[in-house]
PDB file of C-alpha atoms in Angstrom:
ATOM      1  CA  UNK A   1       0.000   0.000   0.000  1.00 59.00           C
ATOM      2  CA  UNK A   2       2.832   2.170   0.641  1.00 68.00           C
ATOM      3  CA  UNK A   3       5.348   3.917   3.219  1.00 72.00           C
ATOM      4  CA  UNK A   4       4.622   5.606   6.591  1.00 70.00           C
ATOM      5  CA  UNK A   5       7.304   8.053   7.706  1.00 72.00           C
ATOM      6  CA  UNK A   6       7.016   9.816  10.770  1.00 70.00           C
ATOM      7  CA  UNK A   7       9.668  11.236  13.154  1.00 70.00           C
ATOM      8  CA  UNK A   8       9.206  11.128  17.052  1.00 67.00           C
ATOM      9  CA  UNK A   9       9.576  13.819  19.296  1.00 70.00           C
ATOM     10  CA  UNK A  10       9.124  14.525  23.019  1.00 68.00           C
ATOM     11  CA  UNK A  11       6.266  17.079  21.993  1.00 66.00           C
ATOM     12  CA  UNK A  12       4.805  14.484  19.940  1.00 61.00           C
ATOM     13  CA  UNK A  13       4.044  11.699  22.146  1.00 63.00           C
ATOM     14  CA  UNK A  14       1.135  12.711  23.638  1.00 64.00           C
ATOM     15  CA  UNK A  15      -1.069  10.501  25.302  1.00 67.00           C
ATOM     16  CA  UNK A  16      -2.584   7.978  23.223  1.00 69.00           C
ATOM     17  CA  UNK A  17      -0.370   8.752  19.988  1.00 69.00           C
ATOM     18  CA  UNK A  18       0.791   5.076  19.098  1.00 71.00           C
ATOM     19  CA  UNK A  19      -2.898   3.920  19.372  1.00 76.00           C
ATOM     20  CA  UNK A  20      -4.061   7.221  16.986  1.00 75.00           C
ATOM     21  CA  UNK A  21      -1.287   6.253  14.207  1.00 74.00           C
ATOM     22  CA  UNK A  22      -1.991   2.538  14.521  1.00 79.00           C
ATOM     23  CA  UNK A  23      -6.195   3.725  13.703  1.00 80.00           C
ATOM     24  CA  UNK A  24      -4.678   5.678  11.150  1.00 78.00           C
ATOM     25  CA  UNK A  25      -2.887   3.082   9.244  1.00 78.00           C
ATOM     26  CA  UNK A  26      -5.381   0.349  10.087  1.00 83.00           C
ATOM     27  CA  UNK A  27      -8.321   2.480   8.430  1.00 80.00           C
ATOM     28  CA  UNK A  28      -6.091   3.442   5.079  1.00 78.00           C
ATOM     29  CA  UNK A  29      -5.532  -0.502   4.867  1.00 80.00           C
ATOM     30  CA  UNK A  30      -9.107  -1.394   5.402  1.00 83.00           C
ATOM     31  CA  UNK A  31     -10.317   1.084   2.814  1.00 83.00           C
ATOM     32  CA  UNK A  32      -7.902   0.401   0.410  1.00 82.00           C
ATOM     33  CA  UNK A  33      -9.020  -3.434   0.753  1.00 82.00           C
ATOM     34  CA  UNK A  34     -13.389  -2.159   0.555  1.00 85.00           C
ATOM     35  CA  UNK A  35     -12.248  -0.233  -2.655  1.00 85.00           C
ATOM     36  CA  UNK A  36     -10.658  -3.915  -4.187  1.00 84.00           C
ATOM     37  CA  UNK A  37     -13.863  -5.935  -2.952  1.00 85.00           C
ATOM     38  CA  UNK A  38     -16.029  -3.087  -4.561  1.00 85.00           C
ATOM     39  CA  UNK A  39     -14.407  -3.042  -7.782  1.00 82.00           C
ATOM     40  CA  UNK A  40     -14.198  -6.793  -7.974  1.00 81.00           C
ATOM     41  CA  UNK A  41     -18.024  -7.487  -7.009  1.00 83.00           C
ATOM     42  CA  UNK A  42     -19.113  -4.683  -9.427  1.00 76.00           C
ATOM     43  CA  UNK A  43     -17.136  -6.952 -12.335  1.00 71.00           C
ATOM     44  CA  UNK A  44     -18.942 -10.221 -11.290  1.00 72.00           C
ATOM     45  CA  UNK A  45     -22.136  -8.739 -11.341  1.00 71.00           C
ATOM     46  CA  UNK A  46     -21.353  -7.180 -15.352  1.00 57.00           C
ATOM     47  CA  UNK A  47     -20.554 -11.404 -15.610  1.00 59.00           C
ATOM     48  CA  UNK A  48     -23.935 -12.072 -13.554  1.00 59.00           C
ATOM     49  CA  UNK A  49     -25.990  -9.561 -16.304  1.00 54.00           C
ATOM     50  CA  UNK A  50     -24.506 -10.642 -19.581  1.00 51.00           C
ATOM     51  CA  UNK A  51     -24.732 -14.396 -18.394  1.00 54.00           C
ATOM     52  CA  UNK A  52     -28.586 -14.009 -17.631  1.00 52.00           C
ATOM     53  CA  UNK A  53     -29.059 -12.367 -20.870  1.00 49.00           C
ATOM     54  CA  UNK A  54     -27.187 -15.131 -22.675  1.00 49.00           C
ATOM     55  CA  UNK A  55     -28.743 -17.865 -20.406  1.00 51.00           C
ATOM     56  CA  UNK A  56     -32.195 -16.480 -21.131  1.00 50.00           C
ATOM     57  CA  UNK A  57     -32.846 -16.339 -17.816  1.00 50.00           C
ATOM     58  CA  UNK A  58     -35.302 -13.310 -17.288  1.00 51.00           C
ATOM     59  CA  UNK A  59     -36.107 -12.849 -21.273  1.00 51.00           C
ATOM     60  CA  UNK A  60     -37.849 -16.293 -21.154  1.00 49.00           C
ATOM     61  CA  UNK A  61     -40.511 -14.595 -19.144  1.00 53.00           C
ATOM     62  CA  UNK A  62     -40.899 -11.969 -21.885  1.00 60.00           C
ATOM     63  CA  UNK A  63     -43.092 -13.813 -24.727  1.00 77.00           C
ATOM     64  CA  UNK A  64     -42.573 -16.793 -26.251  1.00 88.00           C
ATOM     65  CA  UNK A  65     -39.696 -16.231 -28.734  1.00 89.00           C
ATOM     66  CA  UNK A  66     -35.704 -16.778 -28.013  1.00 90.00           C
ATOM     67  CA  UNK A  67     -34.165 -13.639 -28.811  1.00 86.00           C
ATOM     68  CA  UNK A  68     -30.803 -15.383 -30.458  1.00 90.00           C
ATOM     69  CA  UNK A  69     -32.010 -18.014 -32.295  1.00 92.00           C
ATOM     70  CA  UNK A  70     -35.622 -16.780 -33.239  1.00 90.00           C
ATOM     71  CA  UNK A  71     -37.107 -19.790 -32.263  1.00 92.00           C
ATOM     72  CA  UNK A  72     -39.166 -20.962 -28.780  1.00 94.00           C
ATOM     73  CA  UNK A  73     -37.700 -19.875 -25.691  1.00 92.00           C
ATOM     74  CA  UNK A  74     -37.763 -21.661 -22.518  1.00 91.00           C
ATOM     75  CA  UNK A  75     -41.095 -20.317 -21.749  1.00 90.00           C
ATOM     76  CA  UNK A  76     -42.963 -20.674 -25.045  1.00 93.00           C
ATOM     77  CA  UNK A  77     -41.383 -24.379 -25.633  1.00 94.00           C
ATOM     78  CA  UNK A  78     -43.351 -25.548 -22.251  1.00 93.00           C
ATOM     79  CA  UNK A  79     -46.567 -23.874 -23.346  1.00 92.00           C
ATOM     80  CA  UNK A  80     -46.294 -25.429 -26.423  1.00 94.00           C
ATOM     81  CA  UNK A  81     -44.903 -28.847 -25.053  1.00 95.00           C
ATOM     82  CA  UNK A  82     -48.360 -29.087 -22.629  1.00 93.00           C
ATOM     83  CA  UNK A  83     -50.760 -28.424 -25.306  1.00 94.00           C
ATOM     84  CA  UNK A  84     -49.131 -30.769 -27.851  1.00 95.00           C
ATOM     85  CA  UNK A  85     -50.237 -33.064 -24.907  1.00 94.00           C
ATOM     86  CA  UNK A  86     -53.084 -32.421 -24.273  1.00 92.00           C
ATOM     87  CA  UNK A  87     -54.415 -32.246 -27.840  1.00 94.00           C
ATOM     88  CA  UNK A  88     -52.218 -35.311 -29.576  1.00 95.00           C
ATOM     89  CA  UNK A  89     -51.348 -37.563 -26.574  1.00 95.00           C
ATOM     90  CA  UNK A  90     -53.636 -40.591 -26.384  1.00 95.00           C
ATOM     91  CA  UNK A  91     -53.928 -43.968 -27.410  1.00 95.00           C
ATOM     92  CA  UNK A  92     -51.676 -45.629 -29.757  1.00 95.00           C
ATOM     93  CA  UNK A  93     -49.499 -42.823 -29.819  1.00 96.00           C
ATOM     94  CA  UNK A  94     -46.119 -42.364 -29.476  1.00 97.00           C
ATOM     95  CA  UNK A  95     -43.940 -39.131 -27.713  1.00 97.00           C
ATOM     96  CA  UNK A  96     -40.419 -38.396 -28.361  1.00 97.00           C
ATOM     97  CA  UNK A  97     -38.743 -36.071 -25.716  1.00 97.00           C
ATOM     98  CA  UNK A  98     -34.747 -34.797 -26.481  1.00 97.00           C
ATOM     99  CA  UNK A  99     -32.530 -32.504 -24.711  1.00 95.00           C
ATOM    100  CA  UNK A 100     -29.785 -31.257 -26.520  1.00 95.00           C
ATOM    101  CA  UNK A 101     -26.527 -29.566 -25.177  1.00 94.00           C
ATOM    102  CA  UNK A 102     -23.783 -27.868 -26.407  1.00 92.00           C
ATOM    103  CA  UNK A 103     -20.796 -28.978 -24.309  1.00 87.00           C
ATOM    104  CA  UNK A 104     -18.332 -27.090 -25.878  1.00 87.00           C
ATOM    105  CA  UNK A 105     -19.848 -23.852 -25.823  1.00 90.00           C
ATOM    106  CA  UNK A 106     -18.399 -22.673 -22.916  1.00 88.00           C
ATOM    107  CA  UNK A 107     -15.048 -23.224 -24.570  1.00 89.00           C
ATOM    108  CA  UNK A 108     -16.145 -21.375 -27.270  1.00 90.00           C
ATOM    109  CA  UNK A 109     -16.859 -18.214 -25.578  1.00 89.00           C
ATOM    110  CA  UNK A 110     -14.012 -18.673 -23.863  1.00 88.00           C
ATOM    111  CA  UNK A 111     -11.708 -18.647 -26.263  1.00 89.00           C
ATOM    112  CA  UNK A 112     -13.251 -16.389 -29.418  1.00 88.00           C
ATOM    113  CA  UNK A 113     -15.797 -14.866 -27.725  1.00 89.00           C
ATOM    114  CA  UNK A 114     -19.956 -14.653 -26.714  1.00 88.00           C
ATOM    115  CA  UNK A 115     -20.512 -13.592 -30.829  1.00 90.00           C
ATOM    116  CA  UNK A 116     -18.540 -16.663 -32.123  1.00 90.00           C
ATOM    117  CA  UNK A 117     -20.637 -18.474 -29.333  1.00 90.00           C
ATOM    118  CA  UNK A 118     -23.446 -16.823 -30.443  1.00 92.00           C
ATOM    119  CA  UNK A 119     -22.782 -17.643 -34.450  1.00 91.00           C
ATOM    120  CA  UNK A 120     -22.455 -21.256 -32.312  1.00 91.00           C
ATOM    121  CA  UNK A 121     -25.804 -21.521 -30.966  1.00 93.00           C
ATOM    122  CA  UNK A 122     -27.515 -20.184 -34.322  1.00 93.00           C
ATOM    123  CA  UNK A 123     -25.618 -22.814 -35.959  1.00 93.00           C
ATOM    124  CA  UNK A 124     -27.218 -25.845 -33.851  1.00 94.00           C
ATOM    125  CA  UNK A 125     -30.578 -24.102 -34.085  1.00 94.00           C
ATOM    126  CA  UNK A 126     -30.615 -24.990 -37.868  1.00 94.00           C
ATOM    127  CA  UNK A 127     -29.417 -28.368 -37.350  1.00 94.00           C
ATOM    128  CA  UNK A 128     -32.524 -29.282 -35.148  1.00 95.00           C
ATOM    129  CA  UNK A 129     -34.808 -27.400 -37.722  1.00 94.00           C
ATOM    130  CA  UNK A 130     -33.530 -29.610 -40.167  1.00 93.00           C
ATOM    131  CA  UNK A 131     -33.555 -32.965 -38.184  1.00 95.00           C
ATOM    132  CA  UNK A 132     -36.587 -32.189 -36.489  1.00 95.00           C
ATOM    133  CA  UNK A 133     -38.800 -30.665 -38.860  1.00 91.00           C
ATOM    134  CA  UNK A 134     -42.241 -31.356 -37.104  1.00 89.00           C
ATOM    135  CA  UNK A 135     -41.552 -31.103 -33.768  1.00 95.00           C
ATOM    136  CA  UNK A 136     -41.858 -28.688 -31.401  1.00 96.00           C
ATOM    137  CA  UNK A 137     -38.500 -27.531 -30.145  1.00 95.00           C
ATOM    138  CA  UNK A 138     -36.607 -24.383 -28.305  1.00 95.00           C
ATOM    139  CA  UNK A 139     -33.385 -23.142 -26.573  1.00 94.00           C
ATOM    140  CA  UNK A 140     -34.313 -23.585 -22.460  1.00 91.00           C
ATOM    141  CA  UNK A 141     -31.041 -22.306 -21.350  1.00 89.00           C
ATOM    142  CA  UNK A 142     -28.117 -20.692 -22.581  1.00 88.00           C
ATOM    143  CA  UNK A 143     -26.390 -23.985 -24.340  1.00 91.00           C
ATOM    144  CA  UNK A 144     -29.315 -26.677 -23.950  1.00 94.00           C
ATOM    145  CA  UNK A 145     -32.152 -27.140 -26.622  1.00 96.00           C
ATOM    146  CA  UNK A 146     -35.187 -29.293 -25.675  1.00 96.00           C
ATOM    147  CA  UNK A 147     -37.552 -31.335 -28.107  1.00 97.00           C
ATOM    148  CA  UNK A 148     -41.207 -32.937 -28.063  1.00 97.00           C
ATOM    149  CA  UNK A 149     -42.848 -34.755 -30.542  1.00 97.00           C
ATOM    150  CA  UNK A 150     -45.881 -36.383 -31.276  1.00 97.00           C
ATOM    151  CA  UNK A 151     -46.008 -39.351 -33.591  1.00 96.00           C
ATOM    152  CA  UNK A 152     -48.204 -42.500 -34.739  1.00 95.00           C
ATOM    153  CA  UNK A 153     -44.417 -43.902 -35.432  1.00 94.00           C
ATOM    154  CA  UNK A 154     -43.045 -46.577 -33.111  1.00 95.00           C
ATOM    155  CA  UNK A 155     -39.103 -46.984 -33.128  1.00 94.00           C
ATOM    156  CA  UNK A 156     -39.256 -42.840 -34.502  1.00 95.00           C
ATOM    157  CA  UNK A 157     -36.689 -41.899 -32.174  1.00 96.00           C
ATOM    158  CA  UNK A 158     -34.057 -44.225 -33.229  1.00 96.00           C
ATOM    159  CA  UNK A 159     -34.132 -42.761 -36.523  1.00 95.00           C
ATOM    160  CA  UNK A 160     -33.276 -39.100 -34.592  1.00 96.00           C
ATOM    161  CA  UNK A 161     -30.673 -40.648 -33.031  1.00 95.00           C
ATOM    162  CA  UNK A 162     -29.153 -41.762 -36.477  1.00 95.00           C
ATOM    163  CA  UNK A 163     -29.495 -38.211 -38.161  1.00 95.00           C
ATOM    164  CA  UNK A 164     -28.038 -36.453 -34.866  1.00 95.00           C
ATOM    165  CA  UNK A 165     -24.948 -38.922 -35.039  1.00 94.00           C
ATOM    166  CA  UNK A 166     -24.935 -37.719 -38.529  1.00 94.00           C
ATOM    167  CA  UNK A 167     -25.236 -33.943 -37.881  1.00 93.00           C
ATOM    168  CA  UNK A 168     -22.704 -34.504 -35.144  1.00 89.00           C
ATOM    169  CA  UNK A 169     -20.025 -35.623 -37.659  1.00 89.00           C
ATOM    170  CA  UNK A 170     -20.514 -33.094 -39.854  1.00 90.00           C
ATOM    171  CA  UNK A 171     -20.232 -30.205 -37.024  1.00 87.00           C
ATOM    172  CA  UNK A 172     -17.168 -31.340 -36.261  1.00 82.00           C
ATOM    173  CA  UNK A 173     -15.885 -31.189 -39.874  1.00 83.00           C
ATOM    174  CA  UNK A 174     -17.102 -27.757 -39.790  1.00 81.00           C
ATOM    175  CA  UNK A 175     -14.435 -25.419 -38.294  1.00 68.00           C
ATOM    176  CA  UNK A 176     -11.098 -26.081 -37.451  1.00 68.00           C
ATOM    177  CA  UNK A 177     -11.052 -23.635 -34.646  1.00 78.00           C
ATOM    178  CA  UNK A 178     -12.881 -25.035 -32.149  1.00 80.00           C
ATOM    179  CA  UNK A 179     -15.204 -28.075 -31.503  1.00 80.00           C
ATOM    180  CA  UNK A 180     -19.024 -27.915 -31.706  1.00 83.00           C
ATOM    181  CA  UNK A 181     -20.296 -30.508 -30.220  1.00 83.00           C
ATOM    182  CA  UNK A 182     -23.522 -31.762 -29.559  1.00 91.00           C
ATOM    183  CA  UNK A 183     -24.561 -34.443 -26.479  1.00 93.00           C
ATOM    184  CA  UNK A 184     -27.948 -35.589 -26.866  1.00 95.00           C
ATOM    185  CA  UNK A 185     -30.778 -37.635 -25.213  1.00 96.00           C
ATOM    186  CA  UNK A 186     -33.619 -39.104 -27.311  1.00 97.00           C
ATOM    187  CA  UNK A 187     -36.585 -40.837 -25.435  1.00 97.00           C
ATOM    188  CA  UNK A 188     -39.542 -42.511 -26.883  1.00 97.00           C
ATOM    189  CA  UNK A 189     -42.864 -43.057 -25.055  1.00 97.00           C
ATOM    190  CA  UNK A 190     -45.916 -44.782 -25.559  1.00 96.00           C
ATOM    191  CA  UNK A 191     -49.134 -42.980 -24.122  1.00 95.00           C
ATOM    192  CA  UNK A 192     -50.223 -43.959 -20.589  1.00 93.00           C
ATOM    193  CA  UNK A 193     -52.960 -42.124 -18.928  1.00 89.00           C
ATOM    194  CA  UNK A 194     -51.151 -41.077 -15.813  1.00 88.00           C
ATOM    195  CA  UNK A 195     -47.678 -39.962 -18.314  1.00 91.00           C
ATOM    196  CA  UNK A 196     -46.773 -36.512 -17.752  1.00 92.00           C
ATOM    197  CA  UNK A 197     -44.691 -34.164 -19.136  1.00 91.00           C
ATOM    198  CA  UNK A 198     -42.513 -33.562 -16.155  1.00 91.00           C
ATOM    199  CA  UNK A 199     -41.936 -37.663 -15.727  1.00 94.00           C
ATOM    200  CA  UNK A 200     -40.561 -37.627 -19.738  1.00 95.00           C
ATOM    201  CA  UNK A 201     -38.367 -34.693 -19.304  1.00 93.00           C
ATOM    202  CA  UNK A 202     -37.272 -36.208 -15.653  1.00 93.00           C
ATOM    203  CA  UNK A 203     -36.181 -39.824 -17.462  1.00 95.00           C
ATOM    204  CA  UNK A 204     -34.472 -38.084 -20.929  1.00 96.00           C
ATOM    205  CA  UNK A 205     -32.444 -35.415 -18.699  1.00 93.00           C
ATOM    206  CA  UNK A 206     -31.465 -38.520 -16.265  1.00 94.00           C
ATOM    207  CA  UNK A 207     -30.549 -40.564 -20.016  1.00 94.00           C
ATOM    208  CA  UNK A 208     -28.459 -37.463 -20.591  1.00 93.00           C
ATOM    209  CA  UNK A 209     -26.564 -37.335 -18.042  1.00 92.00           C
ATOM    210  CA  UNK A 210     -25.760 -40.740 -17.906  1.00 92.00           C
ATOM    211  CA  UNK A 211     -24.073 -40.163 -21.457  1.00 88.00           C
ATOM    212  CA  UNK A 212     -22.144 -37.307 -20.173  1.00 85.00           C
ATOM    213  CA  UNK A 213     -20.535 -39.439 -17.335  1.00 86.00           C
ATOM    214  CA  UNK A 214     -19.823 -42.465 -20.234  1.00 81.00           C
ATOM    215  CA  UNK A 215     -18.002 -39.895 -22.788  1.00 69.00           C
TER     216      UNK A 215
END
């Protein structure tokens, strides 16, 4: 912090002087440190801002539409989920349920920066409009992409699984920069009466993560 001089004279050391300069030094220290802590909380919450924007954290509660991609949000991906439900679900029916994530997008930002890992996320959006053309599916945090179909189709989701491998390989051929990966989870049901949205979800996020611990 710096250097105290002081010299000491008889006329000086008044009563109580060594306790006054001690105060002295002790509050300079202890302000200098507040000032640090200050600056350094006031940077994490500039990272807590732009990491809610990015994560869609608050503008999911703002209509229905992601404001990076264009497509669902969080918010207008469940309202659409439930009433694919309840109009489509029933017997003989099949749902498929994926969650998507982008594990190296983190990296990405990282190292090039939030608009290559934006360019990033648009990129993955048009891979799952291509693979899943009639389903219903949205961004429902920052690097994680949910999916929900309805289908008369048994076995439908092994066929998503193929074309996502396939998408997967070509990502990766893609840029030599960086990595763009994708790890996925792809669930099929058949209707039950007491099946709900919240159970599917549960079981494909618990498929996914048992694929993250095996890679």
């Amino acid at each position: 912090l710096g250097i105290v001089v002081t010299e000491f004279r008889s006329k000086t050391l008044i009563n109580h002087f060594f306790s006054s300069l001690v105060s002295i030094v002790t509050g300079v220290s202890r302000l200098s440190y507040l000032e640090k802590e200050l600056l350094k909380t006031t940077e994490e919450l500039y990272e807590v801002q732009e990491e809610l924007a990015r994560d869609d954290s608050v503008l999911d509660h703002i209509g229905d539409q992601d404001y990076l991609t264009g497509g669902l949000n969080r918010r207008g991906f469940f309202a659409k989920a439930y009433d694919l439900l309840k109009e489509e679900f029933k017997p003989g029916k099949y749902a498929i349920v994926a969650y998507i994530h982008m594990d190296s997008l983190k990296k990405i930002n990282e190292l090039y920066g939030h608009e290559e890992g934006d360019r990033a996320v648009r990129r993955i959006a048009k891979v799952l409009e291509s693979v899943f053309k009639k389903s219903i599916y949205g961004r429902i945090r920052g690097d994680e992409f949910a999916v929900i179909e309805i289908t008369d189709e048994e076995g439908k989701a092994e066929n998503f699984r193929q074309e996502m491998s396939a998408q997967n390989a070509s990502l990766l051929e893609e840029s030599s920069r960086y990595m763009n990966h994708l790890q996925y989870s792809i669930c099929e049901f058949s209707y039950e009466d007491n099946l709900s949205l919240r159970e599917m979800l549960k079981e494909t996020d618990d498929n996914l993560q048992k694929i993250k611990q095996m890679q």
